[in-house]
Short mmCIF file of C-alpha atoms in Angstrom, two decimals:
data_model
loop_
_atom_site.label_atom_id
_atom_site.label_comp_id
_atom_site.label_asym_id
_atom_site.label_seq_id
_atom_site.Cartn_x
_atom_site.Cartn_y
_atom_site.Cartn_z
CA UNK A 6 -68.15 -70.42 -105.33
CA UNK A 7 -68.82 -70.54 -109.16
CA UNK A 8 -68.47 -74.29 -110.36
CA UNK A 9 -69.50 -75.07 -113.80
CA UNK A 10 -69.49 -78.42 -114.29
CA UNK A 11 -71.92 -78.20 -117.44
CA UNK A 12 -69.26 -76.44 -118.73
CA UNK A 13 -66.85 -79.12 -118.95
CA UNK A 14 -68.29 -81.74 -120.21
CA UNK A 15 -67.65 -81.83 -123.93
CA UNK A 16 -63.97 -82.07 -122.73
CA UNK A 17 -64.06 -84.86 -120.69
CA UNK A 18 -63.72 -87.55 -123.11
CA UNK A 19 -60.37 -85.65 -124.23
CA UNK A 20 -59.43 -85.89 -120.55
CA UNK A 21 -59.85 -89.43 -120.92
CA UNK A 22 -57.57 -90.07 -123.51
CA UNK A 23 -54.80 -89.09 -121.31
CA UNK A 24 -55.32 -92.25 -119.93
CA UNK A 25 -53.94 -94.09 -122.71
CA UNK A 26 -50.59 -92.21 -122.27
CA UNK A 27 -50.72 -92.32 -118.38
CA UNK A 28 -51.18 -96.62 -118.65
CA UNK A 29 -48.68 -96.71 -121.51
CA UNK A 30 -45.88 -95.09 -119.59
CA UNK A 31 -46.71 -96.62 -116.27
CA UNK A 32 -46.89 -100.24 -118.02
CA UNK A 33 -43.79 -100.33 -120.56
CA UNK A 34 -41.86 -98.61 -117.82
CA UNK A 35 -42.45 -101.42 -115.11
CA UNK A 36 -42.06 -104.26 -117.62
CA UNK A 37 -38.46 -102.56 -118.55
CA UNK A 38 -37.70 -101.36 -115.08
CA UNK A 39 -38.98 -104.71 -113.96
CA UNK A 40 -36.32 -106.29 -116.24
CA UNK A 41 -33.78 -103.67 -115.74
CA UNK A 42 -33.69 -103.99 -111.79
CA UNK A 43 -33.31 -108.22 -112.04
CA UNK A 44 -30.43 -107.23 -113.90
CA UNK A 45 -29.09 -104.63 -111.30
CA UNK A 46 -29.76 -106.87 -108.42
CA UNK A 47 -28.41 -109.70 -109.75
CA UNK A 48 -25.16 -107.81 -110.52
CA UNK A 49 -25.09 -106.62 -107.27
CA UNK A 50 -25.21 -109.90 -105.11
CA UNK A 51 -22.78 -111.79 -107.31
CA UNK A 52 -19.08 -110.91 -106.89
CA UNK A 53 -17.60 -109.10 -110.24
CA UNK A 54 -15.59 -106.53 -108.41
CA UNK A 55 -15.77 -103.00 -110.95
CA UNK A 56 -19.51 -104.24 -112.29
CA UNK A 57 -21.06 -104.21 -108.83
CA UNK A 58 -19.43 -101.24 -107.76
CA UNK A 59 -20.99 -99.70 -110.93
CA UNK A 60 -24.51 -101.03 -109.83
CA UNK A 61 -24.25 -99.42 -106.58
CA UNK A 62 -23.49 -95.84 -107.77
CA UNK A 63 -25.73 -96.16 -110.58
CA UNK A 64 -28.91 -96.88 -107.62
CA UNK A 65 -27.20 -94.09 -105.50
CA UNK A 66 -27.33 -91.72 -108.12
CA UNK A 67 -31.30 -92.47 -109.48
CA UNK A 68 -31.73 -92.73 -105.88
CA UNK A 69 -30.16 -89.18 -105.22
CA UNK A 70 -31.32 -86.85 -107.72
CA UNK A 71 -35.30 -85.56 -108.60
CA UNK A 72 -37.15 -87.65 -110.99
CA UNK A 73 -38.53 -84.26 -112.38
CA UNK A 74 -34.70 -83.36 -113.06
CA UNK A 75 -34.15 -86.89 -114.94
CA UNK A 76 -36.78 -86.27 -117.03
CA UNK A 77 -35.68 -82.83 -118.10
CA UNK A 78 -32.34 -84.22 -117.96
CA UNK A 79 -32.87 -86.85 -120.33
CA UNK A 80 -36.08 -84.97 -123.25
CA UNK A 81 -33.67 -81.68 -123.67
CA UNK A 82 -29.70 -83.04 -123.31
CA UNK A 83 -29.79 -86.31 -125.28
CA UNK A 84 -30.44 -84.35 -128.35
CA UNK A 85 -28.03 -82.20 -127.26
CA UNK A 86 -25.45 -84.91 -126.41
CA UNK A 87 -26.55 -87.48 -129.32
CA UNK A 88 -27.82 -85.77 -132.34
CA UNK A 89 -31.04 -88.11 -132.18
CA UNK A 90 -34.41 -85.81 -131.54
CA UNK A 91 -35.89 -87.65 -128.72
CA UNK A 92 -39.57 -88.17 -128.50
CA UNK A 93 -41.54 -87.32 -125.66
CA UNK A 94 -43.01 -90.90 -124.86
CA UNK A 95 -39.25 -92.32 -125.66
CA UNK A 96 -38.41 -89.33 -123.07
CA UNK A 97 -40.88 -90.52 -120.61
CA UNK A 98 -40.10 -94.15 -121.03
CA UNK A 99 -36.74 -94.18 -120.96
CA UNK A 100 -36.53 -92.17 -117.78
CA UNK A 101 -38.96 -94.10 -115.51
CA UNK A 102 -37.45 -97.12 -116.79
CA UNK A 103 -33.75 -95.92 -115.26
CA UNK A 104 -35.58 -94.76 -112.44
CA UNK A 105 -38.04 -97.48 -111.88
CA UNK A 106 -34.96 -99.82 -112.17
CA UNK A 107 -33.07 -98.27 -109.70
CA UNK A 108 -35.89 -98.79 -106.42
CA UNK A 109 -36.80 -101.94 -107.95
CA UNK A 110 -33.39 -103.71 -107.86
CA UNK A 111 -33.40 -102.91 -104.82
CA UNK A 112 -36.88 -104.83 -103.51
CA UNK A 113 -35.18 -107.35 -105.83
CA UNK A 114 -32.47 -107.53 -104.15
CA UNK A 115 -33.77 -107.48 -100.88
CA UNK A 116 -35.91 -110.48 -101.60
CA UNK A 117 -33.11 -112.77 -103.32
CA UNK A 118 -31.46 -112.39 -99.69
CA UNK A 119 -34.70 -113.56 -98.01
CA UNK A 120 -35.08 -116.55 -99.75
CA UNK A 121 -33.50 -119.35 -97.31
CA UNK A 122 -29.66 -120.34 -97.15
CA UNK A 123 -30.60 -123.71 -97.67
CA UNK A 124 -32.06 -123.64 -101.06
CA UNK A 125 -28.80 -122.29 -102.31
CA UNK A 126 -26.71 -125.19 -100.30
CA UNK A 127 -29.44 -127.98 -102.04
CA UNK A 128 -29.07 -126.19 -105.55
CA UNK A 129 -24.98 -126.05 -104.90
CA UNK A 130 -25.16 -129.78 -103.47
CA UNK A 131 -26.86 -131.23 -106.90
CA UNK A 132 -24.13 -129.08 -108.89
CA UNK A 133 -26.75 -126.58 -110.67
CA UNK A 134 -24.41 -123.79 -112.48
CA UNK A 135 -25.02 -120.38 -110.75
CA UNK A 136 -26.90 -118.81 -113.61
CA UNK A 137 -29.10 -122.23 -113.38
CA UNK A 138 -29.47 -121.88 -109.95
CA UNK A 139 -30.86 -118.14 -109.92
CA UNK A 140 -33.02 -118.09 -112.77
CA UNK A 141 -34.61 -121.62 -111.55
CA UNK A 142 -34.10 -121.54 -107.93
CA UNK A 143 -33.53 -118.47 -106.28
CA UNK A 144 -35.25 -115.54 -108.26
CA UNK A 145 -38.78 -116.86 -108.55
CA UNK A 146 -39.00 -117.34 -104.70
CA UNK A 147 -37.16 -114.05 -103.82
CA UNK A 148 -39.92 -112.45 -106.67
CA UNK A 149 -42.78 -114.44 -105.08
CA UNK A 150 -41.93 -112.64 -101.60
CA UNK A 151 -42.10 -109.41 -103.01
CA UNK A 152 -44.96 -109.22 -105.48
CA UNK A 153 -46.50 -106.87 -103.28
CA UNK A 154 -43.78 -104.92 -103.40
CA UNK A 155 -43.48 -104.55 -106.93
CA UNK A 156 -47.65 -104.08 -107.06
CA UNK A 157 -46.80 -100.83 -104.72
CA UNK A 158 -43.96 -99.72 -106.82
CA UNK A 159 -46.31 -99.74 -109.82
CA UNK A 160 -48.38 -97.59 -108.19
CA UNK A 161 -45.99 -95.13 -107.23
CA UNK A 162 -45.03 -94.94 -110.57
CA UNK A 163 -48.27 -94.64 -111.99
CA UNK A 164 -48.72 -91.28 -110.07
CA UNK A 165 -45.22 -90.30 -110.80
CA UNK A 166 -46.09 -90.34 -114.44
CA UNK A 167 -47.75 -87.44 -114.29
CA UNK A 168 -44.56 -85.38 -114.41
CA UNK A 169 -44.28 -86.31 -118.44
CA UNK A 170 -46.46 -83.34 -118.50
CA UNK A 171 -43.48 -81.08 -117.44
CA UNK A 172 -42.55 -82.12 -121.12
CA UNK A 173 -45.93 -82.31 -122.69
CA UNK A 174 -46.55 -85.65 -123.25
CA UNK A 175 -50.03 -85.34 -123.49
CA UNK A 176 -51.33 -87.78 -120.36
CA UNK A 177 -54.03 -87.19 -118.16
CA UNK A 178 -52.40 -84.27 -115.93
CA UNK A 179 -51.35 -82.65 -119.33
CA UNK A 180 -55.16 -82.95 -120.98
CA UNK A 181 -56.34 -81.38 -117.61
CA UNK A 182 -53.55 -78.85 -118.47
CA UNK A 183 -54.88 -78.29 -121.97
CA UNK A 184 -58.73 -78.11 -120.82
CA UNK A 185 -57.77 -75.06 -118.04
CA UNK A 186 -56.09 -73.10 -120.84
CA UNK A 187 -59.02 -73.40 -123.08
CA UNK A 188 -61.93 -72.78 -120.84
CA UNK A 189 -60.29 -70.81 -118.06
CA UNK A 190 -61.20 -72.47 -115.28
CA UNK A 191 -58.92 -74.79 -113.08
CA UNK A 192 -61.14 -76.80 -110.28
CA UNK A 193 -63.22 -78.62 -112.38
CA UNK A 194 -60.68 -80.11 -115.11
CA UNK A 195 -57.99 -80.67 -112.03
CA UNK A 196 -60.77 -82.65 -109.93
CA UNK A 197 -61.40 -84.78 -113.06
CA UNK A 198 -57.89 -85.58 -113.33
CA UNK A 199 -57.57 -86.41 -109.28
CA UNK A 200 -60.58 -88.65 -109.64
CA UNK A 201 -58.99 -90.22 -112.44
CA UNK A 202 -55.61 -90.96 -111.02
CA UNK A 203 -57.56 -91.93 -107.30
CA UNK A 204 -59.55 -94.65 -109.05
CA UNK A 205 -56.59 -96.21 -111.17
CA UNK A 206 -54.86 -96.47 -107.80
CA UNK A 207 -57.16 -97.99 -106.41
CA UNK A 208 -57.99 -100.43 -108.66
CA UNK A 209 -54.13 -101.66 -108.58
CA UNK A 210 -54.45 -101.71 -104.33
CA UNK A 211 -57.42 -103.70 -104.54
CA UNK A 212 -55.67 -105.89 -106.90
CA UNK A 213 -52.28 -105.74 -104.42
CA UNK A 214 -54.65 -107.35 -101.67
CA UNK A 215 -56.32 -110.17 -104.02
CA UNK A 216 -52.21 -110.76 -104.61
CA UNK A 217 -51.10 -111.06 -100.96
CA UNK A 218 -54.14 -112.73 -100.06
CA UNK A 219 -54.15 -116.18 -102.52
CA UNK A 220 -49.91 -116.01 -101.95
CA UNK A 221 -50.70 -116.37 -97.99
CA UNK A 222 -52.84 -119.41 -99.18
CA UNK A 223 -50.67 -120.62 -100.82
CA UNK A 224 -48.02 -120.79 -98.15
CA UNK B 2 -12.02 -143.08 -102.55
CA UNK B 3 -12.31 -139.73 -100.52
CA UNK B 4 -8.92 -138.87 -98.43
CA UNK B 5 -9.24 -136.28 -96.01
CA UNK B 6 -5.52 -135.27 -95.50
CA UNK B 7 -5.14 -132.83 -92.33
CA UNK B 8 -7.93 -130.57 -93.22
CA UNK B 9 -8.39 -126.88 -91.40
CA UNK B 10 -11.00 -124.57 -91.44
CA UNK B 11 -11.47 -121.18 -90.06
CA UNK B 12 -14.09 -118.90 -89.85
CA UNK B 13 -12.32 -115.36 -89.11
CA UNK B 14 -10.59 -116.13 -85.81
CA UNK B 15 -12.68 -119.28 -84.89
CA UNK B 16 -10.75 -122.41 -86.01
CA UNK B 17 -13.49 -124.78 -86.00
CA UNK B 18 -11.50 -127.93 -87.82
CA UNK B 19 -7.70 -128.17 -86.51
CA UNK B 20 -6.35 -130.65 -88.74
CA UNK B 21 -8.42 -134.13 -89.24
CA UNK B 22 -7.15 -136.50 -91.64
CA UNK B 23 -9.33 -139.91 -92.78
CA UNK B 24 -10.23 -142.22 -95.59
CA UNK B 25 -13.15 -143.06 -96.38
CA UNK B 26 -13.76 -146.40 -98.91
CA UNK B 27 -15.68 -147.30 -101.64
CA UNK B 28 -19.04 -148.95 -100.17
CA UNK B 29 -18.32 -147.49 -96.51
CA UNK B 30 -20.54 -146.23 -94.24
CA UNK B 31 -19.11 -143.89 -91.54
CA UNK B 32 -20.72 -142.54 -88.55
CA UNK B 33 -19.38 -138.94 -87.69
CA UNK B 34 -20.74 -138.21 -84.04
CA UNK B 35 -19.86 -135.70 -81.52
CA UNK B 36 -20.97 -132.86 -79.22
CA UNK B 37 -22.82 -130.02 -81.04
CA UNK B 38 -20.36 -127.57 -82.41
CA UNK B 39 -17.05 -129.88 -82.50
CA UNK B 40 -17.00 -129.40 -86.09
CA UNK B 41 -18.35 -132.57 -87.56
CA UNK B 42 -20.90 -130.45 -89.91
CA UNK B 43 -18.31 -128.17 -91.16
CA UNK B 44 -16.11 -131.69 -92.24
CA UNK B 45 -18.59 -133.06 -93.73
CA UNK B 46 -19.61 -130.09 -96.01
CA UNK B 47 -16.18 -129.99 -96.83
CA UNK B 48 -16.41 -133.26 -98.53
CA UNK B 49 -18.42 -131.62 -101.39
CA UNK B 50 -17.38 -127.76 -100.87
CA UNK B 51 -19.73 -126.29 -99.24
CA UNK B 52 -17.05 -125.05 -97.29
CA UNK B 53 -13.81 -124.42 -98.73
CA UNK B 54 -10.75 -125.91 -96.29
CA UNK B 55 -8.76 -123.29 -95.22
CA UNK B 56 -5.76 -125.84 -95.66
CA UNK B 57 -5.03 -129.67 -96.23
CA UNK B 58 -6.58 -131.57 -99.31
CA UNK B 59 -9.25 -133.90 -100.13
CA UNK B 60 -8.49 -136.17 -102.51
CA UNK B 61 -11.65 -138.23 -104.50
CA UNK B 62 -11.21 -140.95 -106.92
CA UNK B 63 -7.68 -139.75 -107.41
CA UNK B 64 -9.19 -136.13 -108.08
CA UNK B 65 -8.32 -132.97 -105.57
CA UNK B 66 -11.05 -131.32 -105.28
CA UNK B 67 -9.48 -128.75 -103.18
CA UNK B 68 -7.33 -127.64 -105.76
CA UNK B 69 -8.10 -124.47 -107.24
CA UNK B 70 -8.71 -125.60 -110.76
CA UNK B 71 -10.88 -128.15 -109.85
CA UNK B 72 -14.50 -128.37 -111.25
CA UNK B 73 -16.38 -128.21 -108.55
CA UNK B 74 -19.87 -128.30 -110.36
CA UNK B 75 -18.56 -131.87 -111.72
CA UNK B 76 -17.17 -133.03 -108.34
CA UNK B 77 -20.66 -131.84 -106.68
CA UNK B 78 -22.55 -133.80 -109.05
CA UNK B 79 -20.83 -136.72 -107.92
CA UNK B 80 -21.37 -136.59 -104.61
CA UNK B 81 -25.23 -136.26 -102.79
CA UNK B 82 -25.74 -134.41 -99.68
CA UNK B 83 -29.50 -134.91 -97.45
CA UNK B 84 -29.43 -131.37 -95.24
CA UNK B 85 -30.89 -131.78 -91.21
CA UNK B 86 -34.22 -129.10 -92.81
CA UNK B 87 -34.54 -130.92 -96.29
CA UNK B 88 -34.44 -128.09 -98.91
CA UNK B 89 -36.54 -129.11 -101.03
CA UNK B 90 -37.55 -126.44 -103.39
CA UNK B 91 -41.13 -124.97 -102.86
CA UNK B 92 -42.16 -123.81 -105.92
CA UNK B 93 -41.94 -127.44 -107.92
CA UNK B 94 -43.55 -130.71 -107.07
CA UNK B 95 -42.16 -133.61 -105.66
CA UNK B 96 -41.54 -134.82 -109.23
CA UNK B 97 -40.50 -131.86 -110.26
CA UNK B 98 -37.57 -131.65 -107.56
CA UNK B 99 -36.67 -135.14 -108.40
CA UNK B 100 -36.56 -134.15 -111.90
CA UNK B 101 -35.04 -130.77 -112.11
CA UNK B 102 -31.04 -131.54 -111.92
CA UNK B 103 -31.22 -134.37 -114.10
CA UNK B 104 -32.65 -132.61 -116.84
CA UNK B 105 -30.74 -128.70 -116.56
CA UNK B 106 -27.57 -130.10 -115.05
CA UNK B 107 -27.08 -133.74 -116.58
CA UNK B 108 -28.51 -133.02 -119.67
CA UNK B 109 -31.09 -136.35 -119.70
CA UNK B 110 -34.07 -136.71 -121.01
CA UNK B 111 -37.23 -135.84 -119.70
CA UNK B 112 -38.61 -139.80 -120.63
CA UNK B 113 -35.42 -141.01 -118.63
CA UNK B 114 -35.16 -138.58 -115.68
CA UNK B 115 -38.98 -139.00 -114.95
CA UNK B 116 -38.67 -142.78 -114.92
CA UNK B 117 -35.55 -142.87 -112.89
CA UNK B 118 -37.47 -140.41 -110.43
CA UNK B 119 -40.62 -142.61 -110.29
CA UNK B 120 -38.50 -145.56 -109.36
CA UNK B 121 -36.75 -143.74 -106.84
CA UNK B 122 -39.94 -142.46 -104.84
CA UNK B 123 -41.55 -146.14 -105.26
CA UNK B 124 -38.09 -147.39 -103.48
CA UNK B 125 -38.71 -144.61 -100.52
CA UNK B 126 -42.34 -145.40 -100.43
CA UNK B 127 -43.62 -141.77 -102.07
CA UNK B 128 -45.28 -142.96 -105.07
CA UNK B 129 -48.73 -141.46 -104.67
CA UNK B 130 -47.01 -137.82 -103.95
CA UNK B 131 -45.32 -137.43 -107.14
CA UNK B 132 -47.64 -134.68 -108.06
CA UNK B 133 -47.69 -132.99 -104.81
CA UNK B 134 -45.97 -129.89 -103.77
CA UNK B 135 -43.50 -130.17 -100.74
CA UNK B 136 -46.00 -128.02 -98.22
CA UNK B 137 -47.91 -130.86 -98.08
CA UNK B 138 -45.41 -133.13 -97.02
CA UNK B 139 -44.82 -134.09 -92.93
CA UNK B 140 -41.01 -133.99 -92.57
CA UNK B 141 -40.31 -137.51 -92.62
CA UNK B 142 -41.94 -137.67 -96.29
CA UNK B 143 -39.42 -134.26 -96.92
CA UNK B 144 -37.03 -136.20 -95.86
CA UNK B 145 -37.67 -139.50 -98.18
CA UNK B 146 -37.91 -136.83 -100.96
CA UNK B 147 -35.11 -135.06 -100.38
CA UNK B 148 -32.75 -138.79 -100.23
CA UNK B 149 -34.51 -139.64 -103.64
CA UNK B 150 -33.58 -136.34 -105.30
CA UNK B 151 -30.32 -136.83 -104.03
CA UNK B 152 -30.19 -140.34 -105.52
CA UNK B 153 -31.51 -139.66 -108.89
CA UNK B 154 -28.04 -138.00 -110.06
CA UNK B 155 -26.69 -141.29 -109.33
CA UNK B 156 -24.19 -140.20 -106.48
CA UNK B 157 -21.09 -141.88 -105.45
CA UNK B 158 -21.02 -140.82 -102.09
CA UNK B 159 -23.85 -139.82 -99.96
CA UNK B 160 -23.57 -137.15 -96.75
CA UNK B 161 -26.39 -136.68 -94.28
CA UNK B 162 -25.95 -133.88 -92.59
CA UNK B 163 -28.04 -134.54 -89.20
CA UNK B 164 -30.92 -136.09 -91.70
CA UNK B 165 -33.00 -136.92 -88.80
CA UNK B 166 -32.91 -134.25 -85.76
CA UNK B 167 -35.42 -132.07 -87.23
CA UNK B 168 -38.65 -134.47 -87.40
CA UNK B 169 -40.78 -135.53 -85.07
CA UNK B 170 -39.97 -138.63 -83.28
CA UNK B 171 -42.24 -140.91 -85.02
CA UNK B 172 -40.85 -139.88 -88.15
CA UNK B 173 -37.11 -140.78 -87.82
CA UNK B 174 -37.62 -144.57 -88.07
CA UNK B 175 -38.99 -144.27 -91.87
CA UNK B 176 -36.51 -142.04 -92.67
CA UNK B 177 -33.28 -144.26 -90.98
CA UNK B 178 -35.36 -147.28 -93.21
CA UNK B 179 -34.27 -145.48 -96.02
CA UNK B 180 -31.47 -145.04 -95.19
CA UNK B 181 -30.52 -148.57 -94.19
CA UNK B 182 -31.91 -149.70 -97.62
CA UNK B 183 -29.05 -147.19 -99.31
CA UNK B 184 -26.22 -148.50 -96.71
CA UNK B 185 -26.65 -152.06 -98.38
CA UNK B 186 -26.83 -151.52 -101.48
CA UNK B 187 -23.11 -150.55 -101.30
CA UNK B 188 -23.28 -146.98 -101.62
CA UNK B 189 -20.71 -144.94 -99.67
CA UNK B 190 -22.07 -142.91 -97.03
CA UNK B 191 -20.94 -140.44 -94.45
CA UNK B 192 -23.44 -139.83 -91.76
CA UNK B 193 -23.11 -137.27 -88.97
CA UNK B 194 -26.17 -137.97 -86.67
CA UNK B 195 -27.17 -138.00 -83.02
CA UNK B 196 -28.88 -141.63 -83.59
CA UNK B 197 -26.29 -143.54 -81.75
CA UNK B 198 -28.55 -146.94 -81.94
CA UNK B 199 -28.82 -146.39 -85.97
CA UNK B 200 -24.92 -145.76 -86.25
CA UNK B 201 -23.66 -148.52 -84.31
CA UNK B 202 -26.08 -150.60 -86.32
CA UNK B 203 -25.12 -149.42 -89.71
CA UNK B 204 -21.55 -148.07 -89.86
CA UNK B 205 -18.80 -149.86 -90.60
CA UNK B 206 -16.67 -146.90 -88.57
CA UNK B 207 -17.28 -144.43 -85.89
CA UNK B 208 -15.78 -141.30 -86.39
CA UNK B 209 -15.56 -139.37 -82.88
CA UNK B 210 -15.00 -135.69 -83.51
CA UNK B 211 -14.77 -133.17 -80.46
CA UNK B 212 -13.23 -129.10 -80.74
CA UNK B 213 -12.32 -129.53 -84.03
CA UNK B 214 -10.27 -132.69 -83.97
CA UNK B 215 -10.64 -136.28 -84.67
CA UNK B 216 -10.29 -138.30 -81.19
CA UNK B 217 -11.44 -141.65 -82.35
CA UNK B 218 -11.60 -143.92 -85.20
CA UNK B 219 -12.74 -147.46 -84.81
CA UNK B 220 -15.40 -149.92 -85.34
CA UNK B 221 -18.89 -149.16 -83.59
CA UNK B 222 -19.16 -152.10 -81.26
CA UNK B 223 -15.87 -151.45 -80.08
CA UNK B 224 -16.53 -147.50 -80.07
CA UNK B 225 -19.81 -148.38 -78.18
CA UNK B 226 -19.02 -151.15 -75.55
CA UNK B 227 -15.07 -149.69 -74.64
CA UNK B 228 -14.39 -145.99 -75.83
CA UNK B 229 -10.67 -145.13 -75.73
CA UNK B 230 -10.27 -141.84 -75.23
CA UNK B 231 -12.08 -139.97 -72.21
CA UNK B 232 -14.21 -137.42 -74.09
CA UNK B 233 -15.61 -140.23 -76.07
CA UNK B 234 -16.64 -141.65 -72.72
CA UNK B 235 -18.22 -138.58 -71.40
CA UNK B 236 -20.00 -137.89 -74.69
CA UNK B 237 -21.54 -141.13 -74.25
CA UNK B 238 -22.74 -141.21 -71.19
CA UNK B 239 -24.14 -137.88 -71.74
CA UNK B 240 -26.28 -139.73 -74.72
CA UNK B 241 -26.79 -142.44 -73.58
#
């Protein structure tokens, strides 16, 4: 074995800064996938015929394909499609908020149907409007049962985002990437970049628990 | 003010109501009773759409509401409905449930709605739990609750679905109070219950529904001491 550890130290703190980009990506792209995937779910539960048909192949097909495809899909053929000269982070953004969307309207979904029969029948009975109903009513209990959920799918996504190096947005995998072409060596910049993306994760799981733990309280 | 004219309602093949026609008048209090699953739910969730007929119409104030251009939001305003489990909603206080439809679906203001809803919960004894969250109710207080939030859109008509078959047995007499109160003030009610004592003693009319069909219609010390028809009979000596 020849580890050098000494070595790599002046590059750490550029290591770090991938962090930035890693966070920034994982963060706007929940928010908007967050946002996205109400909209999805709520589309597909109501009853507008051509719209939630559209829904459902839309999920099927974010569903269906590689996310590493998406990406590559969406940095090198909107330019070629649009004219406009994407950037990277738009890149990144844009796709993990489609994809994001996608699973989360689902878990969305999923939880608007748990929430009981009866608290549509009492919303119905007092003659709340549907839109009044859901946004009051319905959503924020069906979101309350799947916080959890949604913590998990932000972590999945936060380790996802390291495929925005495939198009050299410059997060954590991709400084790692930069460090091993500069010094030559691969174990020691990669290891930096596992511990990294280990102690973000787990930082959100212990924060998942605190979560389920006061909402059982609260119950 | 509601007429129920030869009503039907199917769910796929099932045919649970096969044609039941009644009126109902302004300051009435009916008793719907039966055997469980004869359909006397499903009519009275009719009454404010919960379920759609599958034919017949039911004419209020002059209004069909089974018509398909009918409002149904406005009709459902008009008309309060207590459910056998309560509903209240979890996430807002007891206030805040009183509270909620008046101000996002009648457009009052907050000064108004919360002193209308203060009023209420002082008339059903719930004063000290304004603030409280519905958890931390027993189901008799749910209950009380869930007749005030009914009552603070200023109903019409009032259904109880089975309001008292889910709590404890030391909680049904505070709720029936209540409930009493309502009947005389003059408010029109239709109850379907299993509280025979309670319905003779506050109805004006039995309704006696079995498979879908209305058997009996009379006054409840008649219905009580000499039932007509012999379902009726057996139905009440099985409850009795």
């Amino acid at each position: 074995m020849n580890l050098d550890f000494p070595q790599i130290v002046p590059y750490i703190p550029f290591i770090l800064q991938g962090i930035k980009v890693t966070l920034l990506v994982t963060l706007i792209s929940v928010v908007l996938g967050f946002i996205w995937g109400s909209i999805l779910a709520l589309i597909k539960i109501s009853k507008f015929g051509p719209l939630n048909w559209l829904a459902v192949a839309y999920t099927s097909i974010f569903r269906g394909t590689p996310l590493i495809l998406q990406l590559t899909f969406v940095y090198f053929a909107t330019p070629q499609l649009t004219g406009y000269n994407i950037s990277q982070l738009e890149a990144a953004v844009l796709t993990f908020t489609l994809n994001s969307g996608a699973y989360i309207s689902e878990t969305i979904r999923g939880g608007i149907l748990a929430v009981d029969k009866g608290q549509w029948e009492a919303a119905k009975s007092l003659g709340v409007p549907y839109r009044r109903m859901m946004m009051d009513i319905i959503l924020p209990q069906g979101i309350k049962n799947i916080l959890p959920a949604l913590v998990n799918e932000t972590i999945a996504l936060l380790k996802e985002s390291a495929l925005v190096s495939t198009i050299g947005l410059a997060d954590i995998l991709q400084n790692a990437n930069v460090v091993k072409g500069t010094i030559f060596r691969y174990f020691e910049p990669y290891i930096i970049a596992g511990v990294l993306y280990y102690v973000m994760v787990m930082i959100l799981t212990w924060f998942a628990g605190v979560l389920e733990r006061r909402m059982r309280r609260s119950d | 003010m509601i007429k129920i004219d030869n009503i039907t309602k199917s769910f796929g093949q099932l045919e649970v109501l096969k044609g039941i026609s009644t009126e109902i008048k302004k300051g009435e209090v009916v008793a719907i009773i039966g055997p469980s699953g004869s359909g006397k739910s499903t009519l009275l969730r009719c009454m404010n759409l919960l379920e759609i007929p599958t034919t017949g119409k039911i004419v209020i104030d002059g209004q069909d509401i089974t018509a398909p251009k009918a409002d149904v939001l406005k009709v459902r305003q008009k008309i309060g409905m207590v459910f056998q489990h309560f509903h209240l909603f979890p996430h807002m206080t007891v206030l805040g449930n009183l509270t909620y439809a008046p101000l996002k679906v009648k457009g009052m203001s907050k000064a108004e709605a919360e002193g209308k809803a203060r009023e209420l919960l002082k008339r059903v004894g719930l004063s000290d739990k304004a603030d409280v969250y519905p958890s931390r109710l027993s189901g008799g207080q749910k209950q009380r609750v869930a007749i005030a939030r009914s009552l603070v859109m200023e109903p019409e008509i009032m259904l109880f679905d089975e309001p008292t078959s889910a709590l404890d047995p030391e909680m049904v007499k505070e709720v029936l109070e209540v409930m009493k109160g309502l009947a005389h003030t003059g408010m029109t009610m239709a109850i379907v219950t299993h509280e025979m004592r309670f319905a003779e003693e506050v109805s004006d009319r039995i309704l006696f529904i079995d498979h879908g069909q209305l058997i009996e219609e009379t006054a409840p010390t008649e219905f009580f001491a000499r039932p007509k028809s012999e379902r009726a009979q057996q139905f009440l000596e099985k409850v009795r």
